[in-house]
XYZ file of C-alpha atoms in Angstrom:
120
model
C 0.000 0.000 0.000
C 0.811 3.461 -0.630
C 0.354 6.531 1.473
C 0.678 9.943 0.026
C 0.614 13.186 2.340
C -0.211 16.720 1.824
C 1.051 19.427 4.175
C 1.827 23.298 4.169
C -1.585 24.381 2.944
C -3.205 27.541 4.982
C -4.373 31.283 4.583
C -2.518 33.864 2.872
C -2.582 37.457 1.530
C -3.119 37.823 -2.377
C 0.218 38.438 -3.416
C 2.209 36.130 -0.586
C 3.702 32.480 -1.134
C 3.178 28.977 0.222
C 4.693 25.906 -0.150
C 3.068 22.621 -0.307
C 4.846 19.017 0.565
C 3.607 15.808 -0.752
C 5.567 12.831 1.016
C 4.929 9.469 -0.263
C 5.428 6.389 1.742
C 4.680 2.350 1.659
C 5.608 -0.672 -1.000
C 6.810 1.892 -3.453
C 8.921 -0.109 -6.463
C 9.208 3.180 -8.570
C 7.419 6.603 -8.764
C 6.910 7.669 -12.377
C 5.358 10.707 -11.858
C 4.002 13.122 -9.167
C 1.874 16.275 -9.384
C -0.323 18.599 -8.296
C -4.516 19.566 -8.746
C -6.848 21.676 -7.406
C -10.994 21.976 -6.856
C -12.448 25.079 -5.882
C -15.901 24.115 -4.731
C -18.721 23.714 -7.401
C -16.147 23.215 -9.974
C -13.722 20.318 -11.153
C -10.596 19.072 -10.283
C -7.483 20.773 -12.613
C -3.855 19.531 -13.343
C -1.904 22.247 -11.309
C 1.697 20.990 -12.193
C 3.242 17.650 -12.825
C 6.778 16.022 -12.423
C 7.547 12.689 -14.493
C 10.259 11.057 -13.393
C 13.130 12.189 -16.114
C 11.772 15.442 -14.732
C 9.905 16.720 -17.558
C 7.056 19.518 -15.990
C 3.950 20.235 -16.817
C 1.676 23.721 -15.959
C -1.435 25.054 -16.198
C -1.239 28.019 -17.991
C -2.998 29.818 -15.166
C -0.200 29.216 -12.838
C 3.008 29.352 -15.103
C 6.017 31.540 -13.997
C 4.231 31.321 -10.930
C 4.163 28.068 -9.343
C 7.011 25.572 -9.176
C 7.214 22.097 -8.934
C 10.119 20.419 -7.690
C 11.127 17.293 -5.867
C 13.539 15.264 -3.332
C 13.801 11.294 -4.718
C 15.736 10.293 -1.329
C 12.525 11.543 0.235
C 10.329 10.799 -2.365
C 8.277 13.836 -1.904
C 7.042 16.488 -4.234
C 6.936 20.525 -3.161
C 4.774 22.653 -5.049
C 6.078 26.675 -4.308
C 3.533 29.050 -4.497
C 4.274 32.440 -5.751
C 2.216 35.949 -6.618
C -0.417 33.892 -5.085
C -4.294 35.594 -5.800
C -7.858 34.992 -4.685
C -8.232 32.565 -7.708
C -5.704 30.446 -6.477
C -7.964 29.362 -3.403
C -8.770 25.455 -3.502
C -8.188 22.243 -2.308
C -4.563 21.040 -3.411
C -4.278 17.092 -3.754
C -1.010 15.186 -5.007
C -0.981 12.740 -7.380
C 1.123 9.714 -7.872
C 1.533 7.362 -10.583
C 3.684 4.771 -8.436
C 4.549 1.111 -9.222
C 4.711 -1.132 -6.365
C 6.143 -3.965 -7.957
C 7.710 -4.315 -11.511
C 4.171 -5.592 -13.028
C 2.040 -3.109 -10.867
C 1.374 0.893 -11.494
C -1.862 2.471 -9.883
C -3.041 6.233 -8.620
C -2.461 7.437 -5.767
C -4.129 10.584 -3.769
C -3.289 12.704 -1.194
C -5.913 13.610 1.242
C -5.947 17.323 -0.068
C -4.934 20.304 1.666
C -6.581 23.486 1.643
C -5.009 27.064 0.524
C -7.295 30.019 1.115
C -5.773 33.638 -0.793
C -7.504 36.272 0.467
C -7.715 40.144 -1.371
């Protein structure tokens, strides 16, 4: 089984920074990628940023030159830096991993979401 958690998440000032941490933990074989989406209530979830693991990166549009995405392998977690952060920006952040846990076995994996709140 794999475990993925979310933390750094909170309220901040249009304009400020955060920095979320996804760590991922359990029977992992390989992680071939990690990112990041959001949900703002009534709405769906949206790719944020992703990380493959030759380190490729994709970004929404609505957050490039703005967000990073970056990440320790002898940790194996994923950060997400938060810059110029604005009102829009408020949602629930959840990490994403595409992890094997064997050599024959890849699945999904979600974090339990953390919420960022930008206020104007």
């Amino acid at each position: 089984q794999v475990q993925l958690v979310e933390s750094g998440g909170g309220l901040v000032q249009a304009g400020g920074s955060l920095r979320l941490s996804c760590a991922a933990s359990g029977s992992i074989f390989r992680i071939n990628e990690m990112g990041w989406y959001r949900q703002s209530p009534g709405k769906q979830r949206d790719m944020v940023a992703v990380l493959t693991r030759g380190g490729e990166t994709t970004y929404a549009g609505s957050v490039k030159g703005r967000f990073t995405i970056s990440r320790d392998n002898a940790k194996n977690t994923v950060y997400l830096q938060m810059n110029s952060l604005k009102p829009e920006d408020t949602a629930v952040y959840s990490c994403n991993g595409r992890i094997q846990t064997n050599i024959n076995y890849v699945a999904n994996y979600w974090g339990q979401g953390t919420q960022v709140t930008v206020s104007s």
